[in-house]
Amino acid sequence: MVKILDRYIMQEMLGPFLFGLAAFSILFFSVESLMGVVRMVLDGHAGLPVVAEYIWNRLPMVLVYTFPMAVLLASLLTFGRISGESELVAMKAGGIGFLRVALPGLVFSLLMTGVAAWMNEYVVPPTMKKAMNLFMQHRQPDEMEQSLFTTPRKLANGQEQMVYAKSLNVKSREMQGVFIHYFQDGQRRREIYAELARWNGQVWLLRNLREVEFGSQQEPIFEVRGDEGWTPMSLAEAPPGPEELSKRKFRPEEMSRSEIVRRLAEFPTPVTGPADDTQTQKVKNRLMVAYHQKLSIAWCCLVFGAFAIPLGVRPHRTSTSMGLGLSVFFILVYHVMMTLGAVMGESGAVSPLIGAWFPNIIFGAVGIFFLIDASRK
């Protein structure tokens, strides 16, 4: 049977949580999504039914990010109120310690962590795929340049080919800043760079070509530079045409953790060369950071709960405006740290695991300190 105290604390947290969830979700949509949607409508590429469907499919992704924000606000407001109205003093006078008072709030935060983790794995990936498909269908991709990074493609000679381009324009059938990598048995064998590539209907023509072959120790053993003209690639080694290359590849937020694992398995193992000089390694690190963030963002609910509950009972935390202001401040700090951790993880400065969990580690450590300090006082 749920104790009266547990039920009381959870009921008190539910109202501010729902308010925070709605407020932060609206704010998140206005900043992250609606500008692009409004542009689609004004350009005549999409009607209101399409926009409504897009927003509906974007909602689960937004909720995963706003769950921790709402938990933070609910914890600050609820425990700030029971402290400001001397309810906490009465509970302590009745022999109930602070950690026992905080326990229902931590359980509530843990429940939200479980819901967020479930949504991020099973609800967000399919709905984000639908949302991005709608968004891409109602734009004009043939007129836009897009960066390109392909997954490994098996060639007839047993090697694997990967293509990176700074930009691909399907309409003009051109790529700029092109790197074509060839791997065999997880080792880099050859690399082709071209300033510009143009599709002639059968193969790619490369301009300002530079080709490097690598030895068994990954050292350059042979280099060829083309002239200023166009050099055609052989049919056996040429990448697919622009229409095939431009087919949309799922972003990390559109994939579940299991799908990211399958995507990572497509990369040559091991990836050779320094991380800062290898586009393959950077993309692999980005996927690994996203893989770990699928859980770290969900566990942020519990981290924010452990951080905000003891903070809420400190003096001058009782007003709604103060709680909302503190919530926004700590959310901004968290997102700055999350961005910093992701950048460090993707660049190889730290492991992707540490990069993804960096803000949770910092906020979690401070939260534990606050809980211990509050229980002593």
mmCIF file of C-alpha atoms in Angstrom:
data_model
loop_
_atom_site.group_PDB
_atom_site.id
_atom_site.type_symbol
_atom_site.label_atom_id
_atom_site.label_comp_id
_atom_site.label_asym_id
_atom_site.label_seq_id
_atom_site.Cartn_x
_atom_site.Cartn_y
_atom_site.Cartn_z
ATOM 1 C CA MET A 1 0.000 0.000 0.000
ATOM 2 C CA VAL A 2 1.322 3.377 -0.945
ATOM 3 C CA LYS A 3 2.056 5.425 2.143
ATOM 4 C CA ILE A 4 0.247 8.732 2.586
ATOM 5 C CA LEU A 5 3.499 10.684 2.374
ATOM 6 C CA ASP A 6 4.530 9.020 -0.880
ATOM 7 C CA ARG A 7 1.144 9.630 -2.474
ATOM 8 C CA TYR A 8 1.085 13.221 -1.259
ATOM 9 C CA ILE A 9 4.543 14.106 -2.657
ATOM 10 C CA MET A 10 3.888 12.460 -6.001
ATOM 11 C CA GLN A 11 0.502 14.172 -6.365
ATOM 12 C CA GLU A 12 2.122 17.511 -5.551
ATOM 13 C CA MET A 13 4.782 16.911 -8.220
ATOM 14 C CA LEU A 14 2.343 15.830 -10.930
ATOM 15 C CA GLY A 15 0.757 19.271 -11.480
ATOM 16 C CA PRO A 16 4.039 21.221 -11.913
ATOM 17 C CA PHE A 17 5.406 18.350 -14.012
ATOM 18 C CA LEU A 18 2.504 18.521 -16.498
ATOM 19 C CA PHE A 19 2.736 22.308 -16.582
ATOM 20 C CA GLY A 20 6.471 22.161 -17.244
ATOM 21 C CA LEU A 21 6.029 19.455 -19.878
ATOM 22 C CA ALA A 22 3.533 21.609 -21.796
ATOM 23 C CA ALA A 23 5.475 24.866 -21.407
ATOM 24 C CA PHE A 24 8.867 23.464 -22.343
ATOM 25 C CA SER A 25 7.429 21.441 -25.249
ATOM 26 C CA ILE A 26 5.839 24.558 -26.746
ATOM 27 C CA LEU A 27 9.104 26.445 -26.281
ATOM 28 C CA PHE A 28 11.088 23.573 -27.797
ATOM 29 C CA PHE A 29 8.808 23.428 -30.842
ATOM 30 C CA SER A 30 8.963 27.180 -31.395
ATOM 31 C CA VAL A 31 12.752 27.175 -31.366
ATOM 32 C CA GLU A 32 13.603 23.820 -32.927
ATOM 33 C CA SER A 33 10.931 23.041 -35.493
ATOM 34 C CA LEU A 34 8.320 25.617 -36.326
ATOM 35 C CA MET A 35 10.496 28.033 -38.310
ATOM 36 C CA GLY A 36 11.194 25.399 -40.931
ATOM 37 C CA VAL A 37 7.542 24.321 -40.967
ATOM 38 C CA VAL A 38 6.289 27.889 -41.388
ATOM 39 C CA ARG A 39 8.700 28.347 -44.285
ATOM 40 C CA MET A 40 7.295 25.210 -45.935
ATOM 41 C CA VAL A 41 3.736 26.547 -45.626
ATOM 42 C CA LEU A 42 4.594 30.035 -46.876
ATOM 43 C CA ASP A 43 6.459 28.591 -49.862
ATOM 44 C CA GLY A 44 3.379 26.578 -50.738
ATOM 45 C CA HIS A 45 5.123 23.216 -50.340
ATOM 46 C CA ALA A 46 2.862 21.922 -47.562
ATOM 47 C CA GLY A 47 -0.685 22.467 -46.289
ATOM 48 C CA LEU A 48 -1.909 22.558 -42.718
ATOM 49 C CA PRO A 49 -2.768 18.796 -42.626
ATOM 50 C CA VAL A 50 0.849 17.974 -43.504
ATOM 51 C CA VAL A 51 2.135 20.410 -40.881
ATOM 52 C CA ALA A 52 -0.177 18.910 -38.250
ATOM 53 C CA GLU A 53 1.038 15.402 -39.103
ATOM 54 C CA TYR A 54 4.661 16.564 -38.976
ATOM 55 C CA ILE A 55 4.216 18.155 -35.535
ATOM 56 C CA TRP A 56 2.403 15.055 -34.230
ATOM 57 C CA ASN A 57 5.274 12.814 -35.314
ATOM 58 C CA ARG A 58 7.863 15.208 -33.890
ATOM 59 C CA LEU A 59 6.119 15.305 -30.505
ATOM 60 C CA PRO A 60 7.646 12.095 -28.997
ATOM 61 C CA MET A 61 11.187 13.358 -29.702
ATOM 62 C CA VAL A 62 10.354 16.693 -28.092
ATOM 63 C CA LEU A 63 8.843 14.982 -25.045
ATOM 64 C CA VAL A 64 11.999 12.929 -24.479
ATOM 65 C CA TYR A 65 13.957 16.178 -24.191
ATOM 66 C CA THR A 66 11.336 18.016 -22.105
ATOM 67 C CA PHE A 67 10.706 15.191 -19.599
ATOM 68 C CA PRO A 68 13.919 16.029 -17.661
ATOM 69 C CA MET A 69 13.106 19.752 -17.824
ATOM 70 C CA ALA A 70 9.644 19.131 -16.390
ATOM 71 C CA VAL A 71 11.072 16.918 -13.624
ATOM 72 C CA LEU A 72 13.511 19.690 -12.724
ATOM 73 C CA LEU A 73 10.742 22.274 -12.483
ATOM 74 C CA ALA A 74 8.394 19.963 -10.563
ATOM 75 C CA SER A 75 11.103 19.096 -8.036
ATOM 76 C CA LEU A 76 12.050 22.735 -7.432
ATOM 77 C CA LEU A 77 8.457 23.931 -7.078
ATOM 78 C CA THR A 78 7.123 21.034 -4.991
ATOM 79 C CA PHE A 79 9.941 20.858 -2.474
ATOM 80 C CA GLY A 80 10.280 24.625 -2.432
ATOM 81 C CA ARG A 81 6.605 24.870 -1.452
ATOM 82 C CA ILE A 82 6.663 22.243 1.300
ATOM 83 C CA SER A 83 9.800 23.881 2.684
ATOM 84 C CA GLY A 84 8.446 27.421 2.459
ATOM 85 C CA GLU A 85 5.156 26.508 4.133
ATOM 86 C CA SER A 86 6.992 24.702 6.970
ATOM 87 C CA GLU A 87 5.601 21.310 6.005
ATOM 88 C CA LEU A 88 9.132 19.954 5.903
ATOM 89 C CA VAL A 89 9.706 21.183 9.466
ATOM 90 C CA ALA A 90 6.530 19.397 10.592
ATOM 91 C CA MET A 91 7.641 16.176 8.894
ATOM 92 C CA LYS A 92 11.017 16.358 10.589
ATOM 93 C CA ALA A 93 9.284 17.012 13.940
ATOM 94 C CA GLY A 94 7.296 13.825 13.322
ATOM 95 C CA GLY A 95 10.531 11.877 12.996
ATOM 96 C CA ILE A 96 10.659 11.695 9.194
ATOM 97 C CA GLY A 97 14.144 12.352 7.858
ATOM 98 C CA PHE A 98 14.837 14.409 4.733
ATOM 99 C CA LEU A 99 15.923 11.436 2.616
ATOM 100 C CA ARG A 100 12.609 9.701 3.395
ATOM 101 C CA VAL A 101 10.758 12.858 2.321
ATOM 102 C CA ALA A 102 12.864 13.037 -0.850
ATOM 103 C CA LEU A 103 12.325 9.342 -1.705
ATOM 104 C CA PRO A 104 8.926 9.772 -3.456
ATOM 105 C CA GLY A 105 10.393 12.570 -5.570
ATOM 106 C CA LEU A 106 13.306 10.348 -6.566
ATOM 107 C CA VAL A 107 10.931 7.476 -7.372
ATOM 108 C CA PHE A 108 8.827 9.844 -9.501
ATOM 109 C CA SER A 109 11.999 10.941 -11.325
ATOM 110 C CA LEU A 110 13.006 7.313 -11.846
ATOM 111 C CA LEU A 111 9.589 6.480 -13.306
ATOM 112 C CA MET A 112 9.958 9.359 -15.781
ATOM 113 C CA THR A 113 13.424 8.025 -16.657
ATOM 114 C CA GLY A 114 11.889 4.662 -17.555
ATOM 115 C CA VAL A 115 9.167 6.272 -19.674
ATOM 116 C CA ALA A 116 11.707 8.481 -21.491
ATOM 117 C CA ALA A 117 14.055 5.541 -22.147
ATOM 118 C CA TRP A 118 11.191 3.428 -23.528
ATOM 119 C CA MET A 119 9.994 6.248 -25.778
ATOM 120 C CA ASN A 120 13.500 6.996 -27.036
ATOM 121 C CA GLU A 121 14.000 3.383 -28.104
ATOM 122 C CA TYR A 122 10.591 2.303 -29.377
ATOM 123 C CA VAL A 123 8.467 5.388 -30.108
ATOM 124 C CA VAL A 124 10.864 8.128 -31.248
ATOM 125 C CA PRO A 125 12.684 6.276 -34.101
ATOM 126 C CA PRO A 126 9.586 5.359 -36.192
ATOM 127 C CA THR A 127 7.838 8.681 -35.597
ATOM 128 C CA MET A 128 10.988 10.667 -36.430
ATOM 129 C CA LYS A 129 11.355 8.693 -39.674
ATOM 130 C CA LYS A 130 7.806 9.702 -40.610
ATOM 131 C CA ALA A 131 8.414 13.333 -39.655
ATOM 132 C CA MET A 132 11.636 13.608 -41.645
ATOM 133 C CA ASN A 133 10.073 11.870 -44.654
ATOM 134 C CA LEU A 134 7.254 14.425 -44.604
ATOM 135 C CA PHE A 135 9.713 17.283 -44.276
ATOM 136 C CA MET A 136 11.893 16.074 -47.160
ATOM 137 C CA GLN A 137 8.924 15.294 -49.422
ATOM 138 C CA HIS A 138 7.646 18.854 -49.204
ATOM 139 C CA ARG A 139 10.908 20.571 -49.981
ATOM 140 C CA GLN A 140 12.819 20.755 -53.267
ATOM 141 C CA PRO A 141 15.867 18.540 -52.676
ATOM 142 C CA ASP A 142 17.008 18.630 -56.309
ATOM 143 C CA GLU A 143 17.765 22.329 -55.927
ATOM 144 C CA MET A 144 19.642 22.015 -52.641
ATOM 145 C CA GLU A 145 23.177 20.982 -51.923
ATOM 146 C CA GLN A 146 23.684 18.422 -49.170
ATOM 147 C CA SER A 147 26.728 16.903 -47.556
ATOM 148 C CA LEU A 148 27.323 13.224 -48.267
ATOM 149 C CA PHE A 149 28.825 10.313 -46.361
ATOM 150 C CA THR A 150 28.030 6.816 -47.605
ATOM 151 C CA THR A 151 28.143 3.512 -45.763
ATOM 152 C CA PRO A 152 30.645 0.914 -47.070
ATOM 153 C CA ARG A 153 29.816 -0.589 -50.486
ATOM 154 C CA LYS A 154 31.302 -3.933 -51.512
ATOM 155 C CA LEU A 155 33.136 -3.946 -54.871
ATOM 156 C CA ALA A 156 33.778 -6.864 -57.194
ATOM 157 C CA ASN A 157 37.476 -6.953 -56.214
ATOM 158 C CA GLY A 158 36.595 -7.556 -52.540
ATOM 159 C CA GLN A 159 37.336 -4.024 -51.386
ATOM 160 C CA GLU A 160 34.860 -1.729 -49.634
ATOM 161 C CA GLN A 161 34.240 1.786 -50.912
ATOM 162 C CA MET A 162 33.118 4.812 -48.902
ATOM 163 C CA VAL A 163 32.421 8.254 -50.359
ATOM 164 C CA TYR A 164 32.507 11.602 -48.568
ATOM 165 C CA ALA A 165 31.618 14.889 -50.284
ATOM 166 C CA LYS A 166 31.373 18.370 -48.864
ATOM 167 C CA SER A 167 28.319 18.932 -51.049
ATOM 168 C CA LEU A 168 26.205 16.997 -53.549
ATOM 169 C CA ASN A 169 23.868 18.786 -55.962
ATOM 170 C CA VAL A 170 21.528 16.329 -57.669
ATOM 171 C CA LYS A 171 20.198 18.881 -60.142
ATOM 172 C CA SER A 172 23.620 19.871 -61.496
ATOM 173 C CA ARG A 173 24.947 16.301 -60.971
ATOM 174 C CA GLU A 174 28.083 17.525 -59.250
ATOM 175 C CA MET A 175 29.956 16.889 -56.008
ATOM 176 C CA GLN A 176 32.499 19.201 -54.396
ATOM 177 C CA GLY A 177 35.329 18.279 -52.025
ATOM 178 C CA VAL A 178 35.161 14.548 -52.780
ATOM 179 C CA PHE A 179 37.037 11.818 -50.860
ATOM 180 C CA ILE A 180 36.695 8.195 -52.020
ATOM 181 C CA HIS A 181 38.151 5.620 -49.610
ATOM 182 C CA TYR A 182 38.882 1.953 -50.377
ATOM 183 C CA PHE A 183 39.269 -0.591 -47.551
ATOM 184 C CA GLN A 184 40.120 -4.274 -47.438
ATOM 185 C CA ASP A 185 40.175 -6.462 -44.322
ATOM 186 C CA GLY A 186 39.637 -3.359 -42.195
ATOM 187 C CA GLN A 187 42.720 -1.648 -43.630
ATOM 188 C CA ARG A 188 42.798 1.478 -45.781
ATOM 189 C CA ARG A 189 44.229 0.594 -49.199
ATOM 190 C CA ARG A 190 43.618 3.637 -51.364
ATOM 191 C CA GLU A 191 42.236 7.155 -51.196
ATOM 192 C CA ILE A 192 41.102 9.422 -54.027
ATOM 193 C CA TYR A 193 40.520 13.147 -53.642
ATOM 194 C CA ALA A 194 38.984 15.448 -56.244
ATOM 195 C CA GLU A 195 38.134 19.117 -56.070
ATOM 196 C CA LEU A 196 35.046 18.508 -58.190
ATOM 197 C CA ALA A 197 33.202 15.445 -59.541
ATOM 198 C CA ARG A 198 30.655 15.496 -62.370
ATOM 199 C CA TRP A 199 28.348 12.651 -63.435
ATOM 200 C CA ASN A 200 28.328 12.007 -67.214
ATOM 201 C CA GLY A 201 25.508 9.477 -67.136
ATOM 202 C CA GLN A 202 27.743 6.425 -66.640
ATOM 203 C CA VAL A 203 30.682 7.331 -64.395
ATOM 204 C CA TRP A 204 32.012 10.235 -62.365
ATOM 205 C CA LEU A 205 34.553 12.596 -63.957
ATOM 206 C CA LEU A 206 37.070 13.945 -61.444
ATOM 207 C CA ARG A 207 38.883 17.285 -61.629
ATOM 208 C CA ASN A 208 42.182 18.048 -59.866
ATOM 209 C CA LEU A 209 42.557 14.385 -58.955
ATOM 210 C CA ARG A 210 44.931 13.144 -56.241
ATOM 211 C CA GLU A 211 45.250 9.390 -55.591
ATOM 212 C CA VAL A 212 47.228 7.805 -52.740
ATOM 213 C CA GLU A 213 47.932 4.109 -52.115
ATOM 214 C CA PHE A 214 48.797 2.797 -48.645
ATOM 215 C CA GLY A 215 51.047 -0.033 -47.500
ATOM 216 C CA SER A 216 50.513 -2.686 -44.842
ATOM 217 C CA GLN A 217 51.504 -0.238 -42.091
ATOM 218 C CA GLN A 218 49.112 2.408 -43.463
ATOM 219 C CA GLU A 219 51.991 4.468 -44.791
ATOM 220 C CA PRO A 220 51.618 6.222 -48.206
ATOM 221 C CA ILE A 221 53.612 4.248 -50.771
ATOM 222 C CA PHE A 222 52.406 5.748 -54.052
ATOM 223 C CA GLU A 223 50.800 9.036 -55.064
ATOM 224 C CA VAL A 224 49.430 10.231 -58.386
ATOM 225 C CA ARG A 225 48.172 13.712 -59.244
ATOM 226 C CA GLY A 226 45.930 14.352 -62.231
ATOM 227 C CA ASP A 227 46.031 17.414 -64.446
ATOM 228 C CA GLU A 228 43.606 20.323 -64.431
ATOM 229 C CA GLY A 229 41.211 18.457 -66.752
ATOM 230 C CA TRP A 230 38.613 15.781 -66.106
ATOM 231 C CA THR A 231 39.655 12.192 -65.342
ATOM 232 C CA PRO A 232 36.979 9.488 -65.727
ATOM 233 C CA MET A 233 36.749 6.741 -63.100
ATOM 234 C CA SER A 234 36.617 3.091 -64.131
ATOM 235 C CA LEU A 235 33.156 1.523 -64.270
ATOM 236 C CA ALA A 236 34.193 -1.141 -61.745
ATOM 237 C CA GLU A 237 35.184 1.419 -59.100
ATOM 238 C CA ALA A 238 32.895 4.376 -59.795
ATOM 239 C CA PRO A 239 30.353 5.210 -57.046
ATOM 240 C CA PRO A 240 26.646 5.158 -57.968
ATOM 241 C CA GLY A 241 25.011 8.111 -59.694
ATOM 242 C CA PRO A 242 23.774 11.251 -57.905
ATOM 243 C CA GLU A 243 20.180 10.024 -57.563
ATOM 244 C CA GLU A 244 21.321 6.850 -55.795
ATOM 245 C CA LEU A 245 23.821 8.709 -53.586
ATOM 246 C CA SER A 246 21.219 11.304 -52.598
ATOM 247 C CA LYS A 247 18.811 8.749 -51.136
ATOM 248 C CA ARG A 248 18.190 9.825 -47.588
ATOM 249 C CA LYS A 249 20.097 8.047 -44.850
ATOM 250 C CA PHE A 250 18.597 7.961 -41.386
ATOM 251 C CA ARG A 251 19.946 10.406 -38.848
ATOM 252 C CA PRO A 252 20.923 9.183 -35.358
ATOM 253 C CA GLU A 253 17.716 10.575 -33.840
ATOM 254 C CA GLU A 254 15.724 8.461 -36.308
ATOM 255 C CA MET A 255 17.415 5.235 -35.209
ATOM 256 C CA SER A 256 17.029 3.068 -32.131
ATOM 257 C CA ARG A 257 20.084 1.878 -30.235
ATOM 258 C CA SER A 258 19.887 -1.492 -32.002
ATOM 259 C CA GLU A 259 19.724 0.247 -35.392
ATOM 260 C CA ILE A 260 22.775 2.347 -34.512
ATOM 261 C CA VAL A 261 24.650 -0.841 -33.580
ATOM 262 C CA ARG A 262 23.813 -2.319 -36.993
ATOM 263 C CA ARG A 263 24.937 0.901 -38.679
ATOM 264 C CA LEU A 264 28.227 0.845 -36.771
ATOM 265 C CA ALA A 265 28.798 -2.761 -37.870
ATOM 266 C CA GLU A 266 28.891 -1.549 -41.487
ATOM 267 C CA PHE A 267 32.075 0.456 -40.906
ATOM 268 C CA PRO A 268 35.496 -1.113 -41.540
ATOM 269 C CA THR A 269 37.025 -2.459 -38.333
ATOM 270 C CA PRO A 270 39.406 -1.172 -37.201
ATOM 271 C CA VAL A 271 39.115 2.318 -38.666
ATOM 272 C CA THR A 272 42.634 3.376 -39.506
ATOM 273 C CA GLY A 273 44.356 6.713 -39.221
ATOM 274 C CA PRO A 274 44.104 9.481 -36.609
ATOM 275 C CA ALA A 275 40.556 10.349 -35.595
ATOM 276 C CA ASP A 276 40.986 14.038 -36.445
ATOM 277 C CA ASP A 277 42.117 13.179 -39.996
ATOM 278 C CA THR A 278 39.622 10.423 -40.796
ATOM 279 C CA GLN A 279 36.074 11.309 -41.750
ATOM 280 C CA THR A 280 35.108 7.689 -41.183
ATOM 281 C CA GLN A 281 36.178 7.854 -37.544
ATOM 282 C CA LYS A 282 34.355 11.148 -36.985
ATOM 283 C CA VAL A 283 31.084 9.743 -38.302
ATOM 284 C CA LYS A 284 31.565 6.568 -36.268
ATOM 285 C CA ASN A 285 32.194 8.630 -33.119
ATOM 286 C CA ARG A 286 29.080 10.696 -33.841
ATOM 287 C CA LEU A 287 26.989 7.546 -34.013
ATOM 288 C CA MET A 288 28.540 6.186 -30.807
ATOM 289 C CA VAL A 289 27.805 9.450 -28.976
ATOM 290 C CA ALA A 290 24.191 9.274 -30.194
ATOM 291 C CA TYR A 291 23.998 5.634 -29.061
ATOM 292 C CA HIS A 292 24.984 6.556 -25.495
ATOM 293 C CA GLN A 293 22.885 9.739 -25.469
ATOM 294 C CA LYS A 294 19.765 7.634 -26.064
ATOM 295 C CA LEU A 295 20.140 6.540 -22.432
ATOM 296 C CA SER A 296 21.898 9.535 -20.901
ATOM 297 C CA ILE A 297 19.086 11.926 -21.891
ATOM 298 C CA ALA A 298 16.507 9.605 -20.301
ATOM 299 C CA TRP A 299 18.551 9.220 -17.094
ATOM 300 C CA CYS A 300 18.744 13.003 -16.916
ATOM 301 C CA CYS A 301 15.258 12.818 -15.327
ATOM 302 C CA LEU A 302 16.657 11.072 -12.242
ATOM 303 C CA VAL A 303 19.783 13.251 -12.258
ATOM 304 C CA PHE A 304 17.708 16.439 -12.332
ATOM 305 C CA GLY A 305 15.460 15.064 -9.583
ATOM 306 C CA ALA A 306 18.409 14.294 -7.309
ATOM 307 C CA PHE A 307 19.842 17.733 -8.056
ATOM 308 C CA ALA A 308 16.657 19.812 -7.716
ATOM 309 C CA ILE A 309 14.984 18.206 -4.673
ATOM 310 C CA PRO A 310 17.612 19.307 -2.121
ATOM 311 C CA LEU A 311 18.055 22.605 -3.957
ATOM 312 C CA GLY A 312 14.322 23.288 -3.674
ATOM 313 C CA VAL A 313 14.284 23.101 0.115
ATOM 314 C CA ARG A 314 16.916 25.784 0.502
ATOM 315 C CA PRO A 315 15.786 29.324 1.392
ATOM 316 C CA HIS A 316 14.272 31.655 -1.287
ATOM 317 C CA ARG A 317 13.106 28.810 -3.566
ATOM 318 C CA THR A 318 9.366 29.014 -2.911
ATOM 319 C CA SER A 319 7.978 31.234 -5.687
ATOM 320 C CA THR A 320 6.929 29.864 -9.056
ATOM 321 C CA SER A 321 8.869 32.572 -10.902
ATOM 322 C CA MET A 322 12.032 31.716 -8.983
ATOM 323 C CA GLY A 323 11.573 28.010 -9.680
ATOM 324 C CA LEU A 324 10.949 28.621 -13.375
ATOM 325 C CA GLY A 325 13.942 30.949 -13.624
ATOM 326 C CA LEU A 326 16.230 28.432 -11.932
ATOM 327 C CA SER A 327 14.910 25.663 -14.175
ATOM 328 C CA VAL A 328 15.669 27.614 -17.336
ATOM 329 C CA PHE A 329 19.144 28.504 -16.055
ATOM 330 C CA PHE A 330 20.089 24.927 -15.165
ATOM 331 C CA ILE A 331 18.615 23.611 -18.424
ATOM 332 C CA LEU A 332 20.812 26.029 -20.386
ATOM 333 C CA VAL A 333 23.866 24.965 -18.374
ATOM 334 C CA TYR A 334 23.047 21.300 -18.972
ATOM 335 C CA HIS A 335 22.615 21.757 -22.725
ATOM 336 C CA VAL A 336 25.881 23.686 -23.009
ATOM 337 C CA MET A 337 27.630 20.833 -21.209
ATOM 338 C CA MET A 338 25.801 18.255 -23.367
ATOM 339 C CA THR A 339 26.945 20.035 -26.537
ATOM 340 C CA LEU A 340 30.499 20.286 -25.227
ATOM 341 C CA GLY A 341 30.536 16.598 -24.302
ATOM 342 C CA ALA A 342 29.158 15.597 -27.707
ATOM 343 C CA VAL A 343 31.769 17.671 -29.529
ATOM 344 C CA MET A 344 34.587 16.181 -27.456
ATOM 345 C CA GLY A 345 33.239 12.664 -28.003
ATOM 346 C CA GLU A 346 32.846 13.119 -31.754
ATOM 347 C CA SER A 347 36.316 14.646 -32.153
ATOM 348 C CA GLY A 348 37.977 11.846 -30.187
ATOM 349 C CA ALA A 349 39.173 14.136 -27.368
ATOM 350 C CA VAL A 350 37.310 11.820 -24.956
ATOM 351 C CA SER A 351 35.540 8.526 -25.465
ATOM 352 C CA PRO A 352 31.987 8.763 -26.869
ATOM 353 C CA LEU A 353 30.702 7.196 -23.640
ATOM 354 C CA ILE A 354 32.245 9.939 -21.483
ATOM 355 C CA GLY A 355 31.169 12.640 -23.931
ATOM 356 C CA ALA A 356 27.540 11.492 -23.839
ATOM 357 C CA TRP A 357 27.380 11.121 -20.046
ATOM 358 C CA PHE A 358 29.518 14.175 -19.189
ATOM 359 C CA PRO A 359 26.664 16.512 -18.045
ATOM 360 C CA ASN A 360 24.941 13.699 -16.117
ATOM 361 C CA ILE A 361 28.177 12.934 -14.276
ATOM 362 C CA ILE A 362 28.622 16.572 -13.223
ATOM 363 C CA PHE A 363 24.983 17.224 -12.277
ATOM 364 C CA GLY A 364 24.722 13.790 -10.631
ATOM 365 C CA ALA A 365 27.778 14.395 -8.457
ATOM 366 C CA VAL A 366 26.461 17.807 -7.382
ATOM 367 C CA GLY A 367 23.028 16.281 -6.724
ATOM 368 C CA ILE A 368 24.442 13.575 -4.462
ATOM 369 C CA PHE A 369 26.402 16.213 -2.544
ATOM 370 C CA PHE A 370 23.254 18.339 -2.131
ATOM 371 C CA LEU A 371 21.234 15.310 -0.926
ATOM 372 C CA ILE A 372 23.846 14.353 1.668
ATOM 373 C CA ASP A 373 24.216 17.963 2.809
ATOM 374 C CA ALA A 374 20.435 18.444 3.124
ATOM 375 C CA SER A 375 20.010 15.201 5.091
ATOM 376 C CA ARG A 376 22.633 16.352 7.595
ATOM 377 C CA LYS A 377 20.989 19.738 8.072
#
